[in-house]
Every structure is written in C-alpha cells, then in structure tokens.
Amino acid sequence: MPFPLTRFRRALILSAGTLALALPLNAETTIRGVTLSTAGLAMIEATGHLGSDPIRLSIARGDIDDFLKSLWVVDPAGSVPSVTMTGPGSFDDAFAHFPFGPQDVTDPARLFAAMIGAPVTVERRGESWSGLNMGVTQRPGENGPQNVLTVQGDDGTLHSFVMDDALGVRFADATDQQTLTAALRAWRGSANPRRVEVTLDSADHSERDLDLVYLQNAPLWRTAWRAVDTSDGIRLIGWAVVENTTGADWDQVRLTLATGSVRAISARLYERRYAQREQALDDAVAAPMVAATSYRAGALAMAEAAPAPMMADSAASVGVTADDGDSFSRFTLDTPVTLAAGQMMSVPFLSELLPDARLTLYRGGSGELHPTIALSLENPLPLRLPAGVLTLYEDGRGHAGDAMIPEMAPGATETVTFARDTAVEVREENTGTETVREMRLSNGLLYVTEDLEQRTTYRIEGAPGAARDITIDHPRRDGWTVSSATGPEERPDAWRWVVHVAAGGRDSLTVTERQPRTRRVGLMDIDTNTLAYWQGRSVDPRVTQTLRQLADLRGQITVAQEDQRTQAQSVQTLEREQQRLVNLIVQLGDDSQANRDRRARVDAIDAEIAAAQAASEAAVQRVQDLHRQIAALIGA
C-alpha cells in the first residue's frame, strides 16, 4: 500500500534533524577529495582556514585512532602544527582534583553537602546574606519534604533558607566558583562519548588555508560488472557501489576508487595505556614490561601516484582517470560527486569492449555430466580490475546468468562460468599403465625406472538441435607430459582442446599423459611377495637371475627361521614338563617306583633340552650365514 504522506514527512524531519546534529564533524573544513579502498579505508582530502582562530574538528570515537595515525597537514606557511583534544580519561582526571564527585554537581543539595564551610552568598527577593555554608537538611513541608540550606552569618547567626525557586545561591570565593565552572565544563566535554573534539592550531596566526589528509574507516566499495553480448563483442561495464560514511555531505567531491592488496596497520593511539611496574614487596618478582601500543593487521595503504592518461570514454560510463602502481590501481571519476552523508550510490566507472569469448567448457576431473557455459575474459588494461559479481545479458534475449570475477592484474585471463549446457553430455574414462623400462642393482638396492601412462578419454554427445564447439580443459600435473591427436593450448592450470561436435553427433578426445618414475627398493629385508612381484616385472636377464637366487636364499632363511622357532618352542615345552615332574616328586616325597621313573624322566629331559637348544642355535647361525650370502649377492 502507498506510504502515508504524513509519516513520510515526519521521517524526513527526523532524518534532517539527525543529520544536522552530525554535520559539525567538519564544520570548519571542506572535503575536496575522497579515496575509497577495497580494503575498507577512506582517505579524506580536506581544506580548512587557520588564522587567529584554530580549526576545530569533531571526530567519531571509532575513527580517532586512524586520524591520529594518518593526519597529514600541508601548511603554506611552513609552521609546526599542533593537534589537541580531550583525552580518553579527561572526565575522571578532572574530578580527581575537585572536592566533590561528578554526581554532586547535578544535585545542589549534594553539592552544598560536599562544600561545607565554603563562603556563600544567598539572595531572596532582593535581599542577600553572606556566610559559611553549613550544608542542606530536609524538613517537613506542606507539600512533602523540602531541602533547607543553613548558613552561618558573619556575626555567627545561623540562617535557614528553603531551597525553592525564589532562592539564589552562589559561592563567594572566586576559586570555588571556578572549580564549579570547571566541573560543569568537564560534564559538557563528556556529553557525547561517541565523538572527540580536536583542535588544530600553530604558532603562526596569519590567515591562510591548510590542506588536510587523513584516513578513516569505511565500508568496502564494491564492483558489479555487466557483460553485454553484442554483435561487436562483449561490452564489459563496471559499476561501483559506494557509501558516504564520512559523517559529512560530499559536495562536488573528487571521488577515487582504489583496488589492490596492500598493507595498513591499525594502531590504538588514543587509548590510555600504562606499563606494568615492579611492586616493592619482599618476595616481589619483577613484572614483565608490556608494549605501550598494540597493533592489528589491516589490508590497505594509500599513496600518491603519478596521474595517467584518461581512459577511453563511452556512453556507458562516466569519464575516469586511471593509474596503476606497484600494489594498487586507482580510478578517479572526472565528474565531481555530490552525495549526502549516509547515502549510497552506484555509478558506472569503466567500459571496455572485449572479443567475444563465450565457451562451452568442460573441466576434466570435475565429475560433472554437462559442460558449463563460460566467458574467457582477459584484462586488456594496464591496471587492475577489481573483483565483483558479473551479470551477463545476451543481446536481444535478456539475462543469461551470473558469475564472480576475481581481481585481475594487467594482462591476466580468467574463465568464469554462468550457466550449464544441459543439451550436451561429457563422460570421462580413465585408464593407467606402468611399464618397467630398466632395472639395475647397486649397493643392496633395486633401482626401477618406469614409464607411467595415464589415458583419459572424453566421450561427447552433442546437442540435438545445433552444433557445438566443446572446450575441454584437462588439468595439468607437475612432471607429466601430454600428447593427443591434436596439439593442445597450454594454460597455467590446464591443457585446452576444442572439439567440434555436429548437431546430434558424437565425438571423443583422448589425452595421454606420461611420466618417468624411478623407484628404489631395498633388497636386504624384502619379503617374498614383493620380491616375486619385481622378479615377475624384470626386463634384464641378469637382474632376473639375481632376483631368483635372492628368492632361493630368502626361502632358505624362511625355513631356518621356522626351524629356530620350532626348537625354541620345544625347549619351552620340555622345561614346563620337567618343572611339573619335579614339583610332583617333591610333593609325594617317597621312593616309590613311580617317583624313581619320574626322576629318570627329569634327567632325560635335560638331554633333550640341550639338544633342542643346540638345534635352535644352529638355525640362528644358518640365518646369519644366509644373510651374509644375500649381502654378497646384492652388493650391500
């Protein structure tokens, strides 16, 4: 439903009132230029008049650190500037020296209670009394409790005065009056904790204009690209979305948009900080000193760059003067900008005609069934293009999709996808082989040189209604060489082929990748299965014979090790049987025939254990001998 006119007017009045309160930010300066960065800072260029009166600025509390860090004053008189402001603890500092607290100032009864003994002058209906303040008490009145001020006169007489609208009281001592005035000024200075009042002055009071440059936190300016597919090519238009958060209206301001990746530091310069000190205690341990300031990383620094020639203009964008530096590029609008505080705007700042580079693109390894419809963009300008969202329009057909563009350095290319071609299907098949080219033995190692081959086939089913040129991007792998029936285009991250597929037709592309690989296999302790694998792949008769002998020796080692384990188990079994018999003989303790047989069996087991141990040691010796033979065979 339509917005009621009365509500609209009321909202307009409230907004205008709020804006009027914010305008004193730069009441004595005029903003001439603003540079907005993609990293979130605004560089303000302003002018102000300095003479007998200083320049006064009201800076937002959240911006004061950047202001103190970055303020740059250009004074034609060459005098030394001085910048003063209320400190972060000025309110508490002021009341630390007053005889009363902050809340006492706002309540006359509490104020006089804190200033007992101070000389005062009381006035009521033309009469006045002087004396010493004795404080305020409460007494019952007709309309409830009422405050009563008691004063001791010069002659010692006590006078009581009801503190109503007709009573006037002032401190007779000039020092007391000045203290009260200073307290009220402290209250006034803290009335808006969200702002810091700054005064810029110098010892030279001649009338002149100063140039000021400083940084301020600001929202990111963003880029929204339009790509229009025309008969002449792709018309690429960049629109900048900016917001005025400086707190002051922009009136015919020179606006510059900066993009890049440079560093800025945010330093807490306004915050009050103290160093830790050692306490004077008997068992005190010296406390470590802490840094006087702390820093956090930012993402922008702005510097002056030499102007560059104006870029070619078109009806699609405003005039722009652009220049490029080592770390960032700038676009300065030739038309001054007028934008109220808190308002946003979107303005076309760049227009360029690019060759038509629409692709039906399939990326190998993506696992997708359908290729994408993409744009291959190349930055033809000698400066960076900022990142942003891109909206593609087909001439005469309308919106064709959206894509994201990263920041593009001069000469950089980027392929962005904005739709999917569901009329085309691409299926990917992968096979691989490993062919041994050479084997050799050296120092107990088997060196195997292999040729790895990876074969990828892209099988394409064309669109039923029209022919297509399908672009295949096969991912590049370090150390692999590529071959196919037609030579590919080499790109930073892929090998690219273009396959023409007739309407309703089928075609395929086979990509063969090869990589030589050398592996080292230790033979001294190789297991029989691995040895058999390499023996079966050997291409050198001498290596094959050596591996066969090695397999025989490894087999003998296996038999000897099994014999050693068998003898060791036999020893353990005999020892358990012998111990069982000894325990039984001791338990029975008689000289029966059965016990005599048991004793004979114990003696016989001793001989069997000795024989088994000898056989086990012989097996160990055989294993060692076989290892020495292997070492000699393989040259270890």
XYZ file of C-alpha atoms in Angstrom:
636
model
C 0.000 0.000 0.000
C 1.199 3.611 -0.510
C 3.302 5.131 2.258
C 1.281 7.785 4.180
C 2.483 11.282 3.334
C 2.333 12.427 6.956
C 4.613 9.595 8.075
C 6.988 10.349 5.225
C 7.229 13.994 6.210
C 7.766 13.089 9.853
C 10.524 10.650 8.905
C 12.090 13.300 6.691
C 12.072 15.846 9.511
C 13.629 13.362 11.936
C 16.307 12.400 9.412
C 17.122 16.023 8.697
C 17.381 16.737 12.411
C 19.702 13.812 12.933
C 21.840 14.920 10.009
C 22.028 18.438 11.358
C 23.455 17.094 14.600
C 26.092 15.135 12.666
C 27.209 17.977 10.408
C 29.681 19.625 12.871
C 32.073 16.789 12.016
C 33.820 19.054 9.517
C 32.083 22.361 10.177
C 35.350 24.285 9.716
C 36.764 22.168 6.877
C 35.619 21.363 3.365
C 36.094 17.906 1.872
C 37.675 18.165 -1.590
C 38.504 14.548 -2.339
C 37.755 11.034 -1.070
C 39.591 7.835 -1.993
C 37.716 4.636 -1.136
C 39.559 1.335 -0.940
C 38.503 -2.253 -1.472
C 40.233 -2.964 1.854
C 37.971 -0.734 3.936
C 39.561 2.704 4.402
C 38.705 6.162 3.128
C 41.406 8.763 2.509
C 39.903 12.196 3.154
C 41.397 15.270 1.475
C 40.037 18.493 3.006
C 40.854 22.196 3.325
C 40.416 24.445 6.349
C 41.094 28.082 7.235
C 43.599 28.810 10.012
C 44.434 32.187 11.487
C 43.660 33.825 14.797
C 41.177 31.027 15.452
C 42.159 27.340 15.263
C 40.487 24.702 13.127
C 38.081 22.572 15.147
C 37.042 19.089 14.129
C 34.637 16.626 15.717
C 35.950 13.105 15.036
C 33.999 9.921 15.711
C 35.499 7.949 18.602
C 35.884 4.904 16.363
C 37.891 6.934 13.814
C 40.223 8.830 16.158
C 42.996 6.190 16.043
C 43.162 6.285 12.236
C 43.053 10.100 12.391
C 45.984 10.290 14.821
C 47.920 7.706 12.819
C 47.484 9.302 9.420
C 46.853 13.073 9.729
C 48.983 14.942 7.205
C 48.941 18.762 7.345
C 50.143 20.835 4.388
C 50.717 24.407 5.652
C 51.873 27.011 3.112
C 53.406 28.996 5.999
C 55.597 26.031 6.938
C 54.763 26.356 10.636
C 54.701 23.454 13.067
C 51.104 22.244 13.589
C 49.737 21.236 16.975
C 46.770 18.940 17.466
C 44.986 18.887 20.826
C 41.901 17.039 22.008
C 40.142 15.790 25.094
C 41.834 12.683 26.430
C 40.036 9.381 26.971
C 40.181 9.862 30.787
C 39.788 13.636 30.945
C 36.459 13.453 32.807
C 37.795 11.238 35.598
C 41.032 13.221 35.693
C 39.130 16.463 36.223
C 37.041 15.201 39.136
C 40.096 13.600 40.735
C 41.150 17.173 41.674
C 37.725 18.555 42.670
C 36.379 18.482 46.256
C 33.167 16.866 45.008
C 32.195 13.976 42.752
C 30.521 14.035 39.333
C 27.044 13.340 40.713
C 27.372 16.095 43.317
C 27.413 18.692 40.534
C 23.998 17.610 39.255
C 22.301 17.864 42.701
C 22.510 21.221 44.590
C 21.807 19.508 47.919
C 24.724 17.107 47.421
C 26.925 19.939 46.118
C 26.476 22.046 49.257
C 26.907 18.942 51.425
C 30.303 18.419 49.766
C 31.291 22.107 50.115
C 30.569 22.665 53.821
C 32.487 25.668 55.137
C 32.684 27.396 51.769
C 31.736 31.122 51.749
C 28.373 31.623 50.012
C 26.045 34.474 49.187
C 22.293 33.812 49.416
C 19.729 36.006 47.673
C 15.945 36.032 48.014
C 13.627 38.710 46.672
C 16.267 41.440 46.601
C 17.811 40.657 49.978
C 21.179 38.970 50.357
C 23.025 37.215 53.149
C 26.680 36.168 53.301
C 28.223 33.477 55.428
C 29.640 29.994 55.571
C 27.796 27.037 54.072
C 26.637 24.531 56.733
C 25.002 22.071 54.325
C 21.463 21.055 53.415
C 18.934 19.214 55.542
C 15.390 18.053 54.901
C 12.349 19.272 56.835
C 8.650 18.514 56.545
C 6.727 20.960 54.380
C 3.187 21.496 53.208
C 3.820 19.512 50.028
C 6.238 16.983 51.492
C 9.914 17.063 52.499
C 11.832 20.157 51.415
C 15.546 20.955 51.325
C 16.766 23.663 53.690
C 20.163 25.384 53.360
C 21.779 26.589 56.588
C 24.320 29.418 56.549
C 26.348 30.851 59.427
C 26.388 34.628 59.133
C 29.401 36.836 59.717
C 28.149 37.532 63.250
C 27.666 33.833 63.995
C 23.911 33.834 63.464
C 22.511 30.727 61.762
C 20.115 31.388 58.891
C 17.987 28.692 57.251
C 16.610 29.036 53.739
C 14.119 26.811 51.978
C 15.625 25.895 48.608
C 12.767 26.930 46.334
C 12.589 28.755 43.019
C 12.989 32.165 44.692
C 16.306 31.309 46.339
C 19.604 32.117 44.647
C 22.944 30.886 45.989
C 26.478 31.431 44.703
C 29.941 30.707 46.023
C 31.532 33.915 47.281
C 35.082 32.623 46.842
C 36.287 33.023 43.242
C 38.309 29.798 43.471
C 35.231 27.797 44.485
C 33.255 29.341 41.658
C 36.000 28.499 39.153
C 36.098 24.917 40.447
C 32.351 24.549 39.890
C 32.640 26.054 36.401
C 35.460 23.640 35.538
C 33.335 20.711 36.740
C 30.444 21.808 34.547
C 32.794 22.092 31.581
C 34.040 18.561 32.270
C 30.446 17.379 32.169
C 29.929 19.278 28.927
C 33.053 17.727 27.412
C 31.745 14.228 28.142
C 28.246 14.909 26.843
C 28.898 12.879 23.658
C 31.283 9.978 24.338
C 30.983 8.889 20.689
C 32.936 11.921 19.452
C 36.305 13.518 20.173
C 36.712 17.279 19.791
C 40.004 18.063 18.023
C 41.707 21.460 17.729
C 44.333 22.132 15.051
C 46.491 25.220 15.595
C 50.008 26.594 15.139
C 52.197 29.401 16.482
C 51.734 31.327 13.226
C 48.370 33.143 13.383
C 48.448 34.568 9.863
C 45.291 33.957 7.843
C 45.725 31.057 5.392
C 44.173 27.852 4.084
C 45.573 24.444 5.065
C 45.281 21.105 3.275
C 44.472 18.101 5.471
C 44.775 14.423 4.550
C 43.771 11.585 6.889
C 42.373 8.059 6.884
C 39.000 6.936 8.159
C 37.372 3.538 8.482
C 34.898 2.974 5.657
C 32.813 0.159 4.170
C 34.245 -1.699 1.205
C 33.342 -0.221 -2.118
C 32.129 -2.978 -4.387
C 32.040 -3.616 -8.097
C 29.099 -5.010 -10.052
C 30.025 -5.926 -13.611
C 27.652 -6.039 -16.569
C 28.674 -8.077 -19.602
C 26.515 -7.497 -22.685
C 26.949 -9.967 -25.543
C 26.696 -7.822 -28.686
C 27.484 -8.399 -32.350
C 30.726 -6.448 -31.887
C 31.889 -8.460 -28.888
C 31.422 -8.450 -25.138
C 30.750 -5.000 -23.703
C 32.093 -5.108 -20.125
C 30.807 -2.311 -17.872
C 31.909 -1.872 -14.269
C 29.554 -0.195 -11.781
C 30.928 0.959 -8.444
C 28.698 0.785 -5.358
C 29.873 3.329 -2.783
C 28.536 4.696 0.504
C 29.245 8.004 2.216
C 30.009 7.156 5.856
C 32.381 10.071 6.479
C 29.728 11.916 8.516
C 29.730 14.924 6.168
C 27.970 15.660 2.908
C 30.006 15.376 -0.263
C 29.542 18.491 -2.362
C 31.355 18.330 -5.695
C 33.928 15.940 -4.213
C 36.656 14.298 -6.327
C 35.964 10.573 -5.822
C 38.695 7.963 -6.366
C 38.203 4.194 -6.196
C 41.292 2.140 -5.302
C 41.735 -1.608 -5.667
C 44.721 -3.741 -4.741
C 46.332 -5.743 -1.983
C 48.477 -3.545 0.221
C 49.009 -3.379 3.965
C 47.668 -0.984 6.589
C 48.110 -1.042 10.358
C 45.518 -0.037 12.928
C 47.271 1.399 15.993
C 45.473 2.145 19.268
C 46.916 5.623 19.754
C 44.037 7.287 21.610
C 43.602 4.584 24.236
C 45.204 5.273 27.621
C 47.714 2.554 28.471
C 50.309 2.122 31.203
C 53.404 -0.017 31.569
C 53.433 -2.568 34.364
C 55.932 -1.837 37.132
C 57.615 -3.965 39.751
C 55.924 -3.922 43.159
C 58.087 -3.084 46.195
C 57.456 -6.335 48.091
C 59.983 -8.538 49.900
C 59.249 -11.502 47.643
C 58.303 -9.498 44.602
C 59.148 -10.791 41.176
C 59.796 -8.227 38.502
C 56.786 -7.991 36.228
C 57.488 -8.021 32.509
C 57.095 -4.760 30.659
C 54.217 -4.655 28.214
C 54.254 -2.852 24.933
C 52.982 0.701 25.040
C 50.858 0.096 21.963
C 49.391 -2.905 20.216
C 48.655 -3.406 16.585
C 46.389 -5.491 14.422
C 46.781 -6.256 10.761
C 44.806 -4.336 8.197
C 44.664 -4.509 4.439
C 45.228 -1.061 2.880
C 47.720 1.736 2.495
C 47.151 4.665 0.176
C 49.925 6.599 -1.523
C 50.153 9.307 -4.165
C 50.689 8.034 -7.698
C 51.570 9.876 -10.874
C 48.484 10.670 -12.974
C 47.919 8.545 -16.058
C 46.213 9.487 -19.314
C 42.411 9.406 -19.239
C 40.900 6.104 -20.298
C 38.750 5.890 -23.379
C 35.235 7.023 -22.532
C 31.962 5.643 -23.808
C 28.307 6.349 -23.394
C 28.121 3.518 -20.899
C 30.312 5.056 -18.176
C 31.447 8.351 -16.703
C 34.852 9.774 -17.545
C 37.604 8.198 -15.477
C 41.293 8.945 -14.994
C 43.114 5.768 -14.005
C 46.631 4.969 -12.864
C 48.414 1.861 -11.635
C 51.123 1.391 -9.014
C 53.110 -1.496 -7.615
C 50.400 -2.525 -5.166
C 47.108 -0.911 -6.204
C 45.232 0.786 -9.035
C 43.100 3.923 -8.864
C 40.057 5.111 -10.781
C 39.284 8.817 -10.313
C 35.900 9.966 -11.591
C 36.292 13.054 -13.787
C 32.864 14.302 -12.711
C 32.729 15.548 -9.084
C 30.342 13.638 -6.845
C 27.629 15.088 -4.620
C 26.324 12.605 -2.053
C 24.715 13.274 1.321
C 26.099 11.662 4.454
C 24.661 8.191 4.951
C 23.605 7.847 1.306
C 24.747 5.239 -1.226
C 25.150 5.446 -4.962
C 26.014 3.208 -7.892
C 27.897 4.718 -10.812
C 29.442 3.155 -13.959
C 33.162 3.880 -13.874
C 34.594 1.621 -16.582
C 33.513 0.372 -20.007
C 35.566 -1.819 -22.319
C 34.766 -3.820 -25.471
C 36.304 -7.301 -25.372
C 36.402 -10.020 -28.042
C 33.510 -12.466 -27.864
C 34.984 -15.345 -25.892
C 31.993 -17.437 -24.883
C 32.848 -21.065 -24.297
C 31.063 -24.342 -23.798
C 33.569 -25.572 -21.250
C 34.127 -28.941 -19.643
C 36.733 -29.153 -16.871
C 38.388 -32.546 -16.665
C 38.224 -34.232 -13.297
C 35.126 -32.277 -12.234
C 32.874 -35.332 -12.335
C 30.092 -33.298 -13.967
C 27.915 -34.691 -16.745
C 27.185 -31.425 -18.545
C 29.652 -28.717 -19.594
C 29.277 -25.140 -18.431
C 28.707 -22.004 -20.457
C 31.543 -19.623 -19.640
C 33.254 -16.385 -20.565
C 37.001 -16.211 -21.078
C 37.986 -12.695 -20.007
C 41.351 -11.034 -20.499
C 42.239 -7.746 -18.834
C 43.497 -5.573 -21.714
C 44.158 -2.551 -19.497
C 47.450 -1.566 -17.821
C 45.803 -1.625 -14.389
C 43.992 -3.979 -12.042
C 40.315 -4.723 -12.476
C 38.513 -5.063 -9.125
C 36.716 -8.232 -8.111
C 32.939 -8.335 -8.225
C 29.774 -10.064 -9.344
C 29.110 -10.204 -13.095
C 25.683 -10.228 -14.742
C 25.584 -11.410 -18.363
C 22.999 -10.184 -20.852
C 22.517 -11.748 -24.274
C 21.721 -9.177 -26.930
C 18.007 -9.406 -27.648
C 17.386 -12.267 -25.186
C 17.962 -10.840 -21.703
C 19.585 -12.200 -18.570
C 21.828 -15.200 -19.263
C 23.313 -15.818 -15.802
C 25.640 -14.521 -13.101
C 29.283 -15.188 -12.247
C 32.030 -13.988 -9.897
C 35.165 -12.246 -11.182
C 38.306 -12.183 -9.014
C 40.657 -9.214 -9.080
C 42.530 -9.315 -12.386
C 46.046 -7.953 -12.838
C 47.028 -6.322 -16.144
C 47.076 -8.951 -18.895
C 45.548 -11.635 -16.651
C 42.941 -14.038 -18.021
C 40.074 -15.593 -16.127
C 37.351 -18.028 -17.153
C 34.047 -17.511 -15.349
C 31.026 -19.788 -15.618
C 27.450 -18.541 -15.529
C 25.251 -21.416 -16.785
C 25.208 -25.126 -17.681
C 24.605 -26.589 -21.154
C 22.288 -29.498 -20.366
C 21.921 -30.384 -24.062
C 25.499 -31.714 -24.151
C 26.850 -34.664 -22.169
C 30.504 -35.464 -21.496
C 31.639 -38.719 -19.924
C 35.174 -39.190 -18.688
C 37.025 -42.543 -18.730
C 40.439 -43.114 -17.135
C 42.932 -45.964 -17.577
C 46.543 -46.236 -16.487
C 49.588 -48.437 -17.105
C 53.047 -48.770 -15.575
C 55.824 -50.087 -17.853
C 59.247 -51.031 -16.497
C 61.976 -49.625 -18.733
C 65.084 -50.524 -16.723
C 66.170 -52.406 -13.589
C 69.612 -52.365 -12.010
C 71.203 -53.404 -8.721
C 73.516 -51.199 -6.692
C 74.565 -51.206 -3.036
C 71.787 -53.509 -1.931
C 69.073 -51.532 -3.729
C 66.984 -52.353 -6.771
C 66.573 -49.266 -8.980
C 63.427 -49.474 -11.119
C 62.794 -46.954 -13.916
C 59.151 -46.982 -15.034
C 57.112 -45.180 -17.650
C 53.732 -44.231 -16.192
C 50.957 -43.638 -18.665
C 47.542 -42.173 -17.843
C 44.942 -42.228 -20.594
C 41.805 -40.069 -20.279
C 39.032 -40.283 -22.864
C 36.294 -37.634 -23.028
C 33.238 -39.020 -24.834
C 30.940 -36.223 -26.009
C 27.288 -36.458 -27.041
C 26.319 -33.293 -28.924
C 23.205 -31.177 -28.634
C 20.323 -32.444 -30.789
C 19.469 -29.060 -32.268
C 22.790 -27.399 -33.042
C 26.485 -27.997 -33.476
C 28.787 -27.113 -30.605
C 32.461 -26.322 -30.133
C 33.249 -28.044 -26.848
C 36.260 -26.710 -24.951
C 37.985 -29.358 -22.846
C 40.265 -28.202 -20.032
C 42.384 -31.132 -18.897
C 44.112 -30.361 -15.558
C 47.891 -30.064 -15.641
C 50.003 -32.234 -13.346
C 53.588 -31.478 -12.440
C 56.101 -33.763 -14.127
C 53.659 -35.181 -16.706
C 53.878 -34.667 -20.470
C 50.740 -34.620 -22.615
C 50.045 -35.872 -26.105
C 46.938 -36.252 -28.240
C 45.940 -36.360 -31.890
C 45.812 -32.546 -31.979
C 48.094 -30.191 -30.106
C 46.658 -28.523 -27.007
C 46.706 -24.904 -25.908
C 48.922 -24.549 -22.867
C 47.310 -22.648 -19.993
C 48.567 -22.012 -16.435
C 46.394 -24.711 -14.868
C 45.163 -26.852 -17.757
C 45.731 -28.171 -21.261
C 42.938 -26.942 -23.541
C 41.413 -28.566 -26.628
C 38.415 -27.520 -28.716
C 36.327 -30.361 -30.179
C 33.704 -29.609 -32.826
C 30.617 -31.800 -32.377
C 27.885 -31.799 -35.004
C 24.232 -31.494 -34.069
C 23.182 -34.779 -32.500
C 26.633 -36.203 -33.186
C 29.199 -37.932 -31.053
C 32.913 -37.400 -30.742
C 35.730 -38.104 -28.338
C 39.074 -36.753 -27.221
C 41.810 -38.962 -25.810
C 44.533 -37.359 -23.741
C 47.643 -39.399 -22.966
C 49.913 -38.318 -20.136
C 53.318 -39.814 -19.439
C 55.717 -39.511 -16.564
C 59.037 -41.319 -15.969
C 59.499 -42.555 -12.420
C 62.449 -44.117 -10.625
C 61.872 -46.173 -7.506
C 64.386 -47.641 -5.057
C 63.568 -50.984 -3.436
C 65.600 -52.307 -0.506
C 66.519 -55.965 -1.036
C 68.190 -56.904 2.233
C 64.955 -57.476 4.136
C 62.477 -57.661 1.263
C 59.545 -60.022 1.800
C 58.951 -62.902 -0.578
C 55.722 -61.495 -2.079
C 57.329 -58.147 -3.003
C 60.382 -59.981 -4.328
C 58.176 -62.185 -6.501
C 56.382 -59.058 -7.844
C 59.606 -57.397 -9.002
C 61.019 -60.705 -10.257
C 57.966 -61.039 -12.486
C 58.421 -57.481 -13.879
C 62.150 -57.734 -14.517
C 63.297 -56.884 -18.040
C 67.021 -57.655 -17.522
C 68.107 -61.360 -17.554
C 70.981 -60.681 -15.174
C 68.693 -58.922 -12.720
C 66.180 -61.741 -13.115
C 68.858 -64.344 -12.266
C 69.989 -62.356 -9.229
C 66.419 -61.972 -8.000
C 65.873 -65.728 -8.495
C 68.965 -66.519 -6.371
C 67.800 -63.964 -3.834
C 64.395 -65.645 -3.702
C 66.064 -69.019 -3.081
C 68.161 -67.582 -0.239
C 65.112 -65.822 1.200
C 63.283 -69.179 1.081
C 66.126 -70.884 2.979
C 66.037 -68.102 5.558
C 62.320 -68.685 5.993
C 62.910 -72.425 6.561
C 65.761 -71.775 9.001
C 63.735 -69.209 10.921
C 60.819 -71.606 11.149
C 63.202 -74.343 12.422
C 64.585 -71.960 15.026
C 61.068 -71.100 16.223
C 60.163 -74.805 16.398
C 63.246 -75.643 18.502
C 62.617 -72.691 20.799
C 59.020 -73.817 21.369
C 60.283 -77.362 22.042
C 62.659 -76.056 24.729
C 59.796 -74.216 26.434
C 57.585 -77.314 26.328
C 60.340 -79.548 27.806
C 61.098 -77.059 30.567
C 57.421 -76.925 31.594
C 57.203 -80.741 31.629
C 60.402 -81.010 33.670
C 59.147 -78.481 36.211
C 55.850 -80.326 36.543
C 57.644 -83.614 37.299
C 59.962 -82.003 39.857
C 57.008 -80.463 41.684
C 55.209 -83.809 41.754
C 58.314 -85.657 43.096
C 58.747 -83.125 45.888
C 55.061 -83.223 46.756
C 54.926 -87.046 47.057
C 58.306 -87.292 48.799
C 58.592 -91.097 48.654
C 60.891 -93.578 46.988
C 58.235 -95.384 45.005
C 58.878 -96.860 41.593
C 56.752 -94.161 40.048
C 58.903 -91.441 41.600
C 62.068 -93.224 40.507
C 60.682 -93.241 36.924
C 59.882 -89.552 37.236
C 63.447 -88.778 38.342
C 64.785 -90.692 35.344
C 62.468 -88.729 33.043
C 63.720 -85.420 34.520
C 67.301 -86.427 33.729
C 66.343 -87.435 30.187
C 64.596 -84.093 29.607
C 67.861 -82.310 30.416
C 69.472 -84.018 27.456
C 66.511 -83.219 25.179
C 66.594 -79.532 26.187
C 70.301 -79.339 25.443
C 69.772 -80.912 22.016
C 66.884 -78.544 21.178
C 68.897 -75.512 22.253
C 71.800 -76.641 20.098
C 69.466 -77.089 17.119
C 67.978 -73.597 17.701
C 71.418 -72.015 17.823
C 72.372 -73.845 14.650
C 69.250 -72.441 12.922
C 70.165 -68.910 14.036
C 73.641 -69.422 12.662
C 72.196 -70.590 9.340
C 70.064 -67.443 9.118
C 73.125 -65.282 9.719
C 75.111 -67.174 7.106
C 72.290 -66.767 4.605
C 72.102 -63.005 5.288
C 75.806 -62.737 4.578
C 75.291 -64.592 1.306
C 72.467 -62.193 0.383
C 74.635 -59.180 1.193
C 77.377 -60.524 -1.014
C 74.889 -61.294 -3.800
C 73.297 -57.830 -3.901
C 76.433 -55.877 -3.020
C 75.055 -54.468 0.222
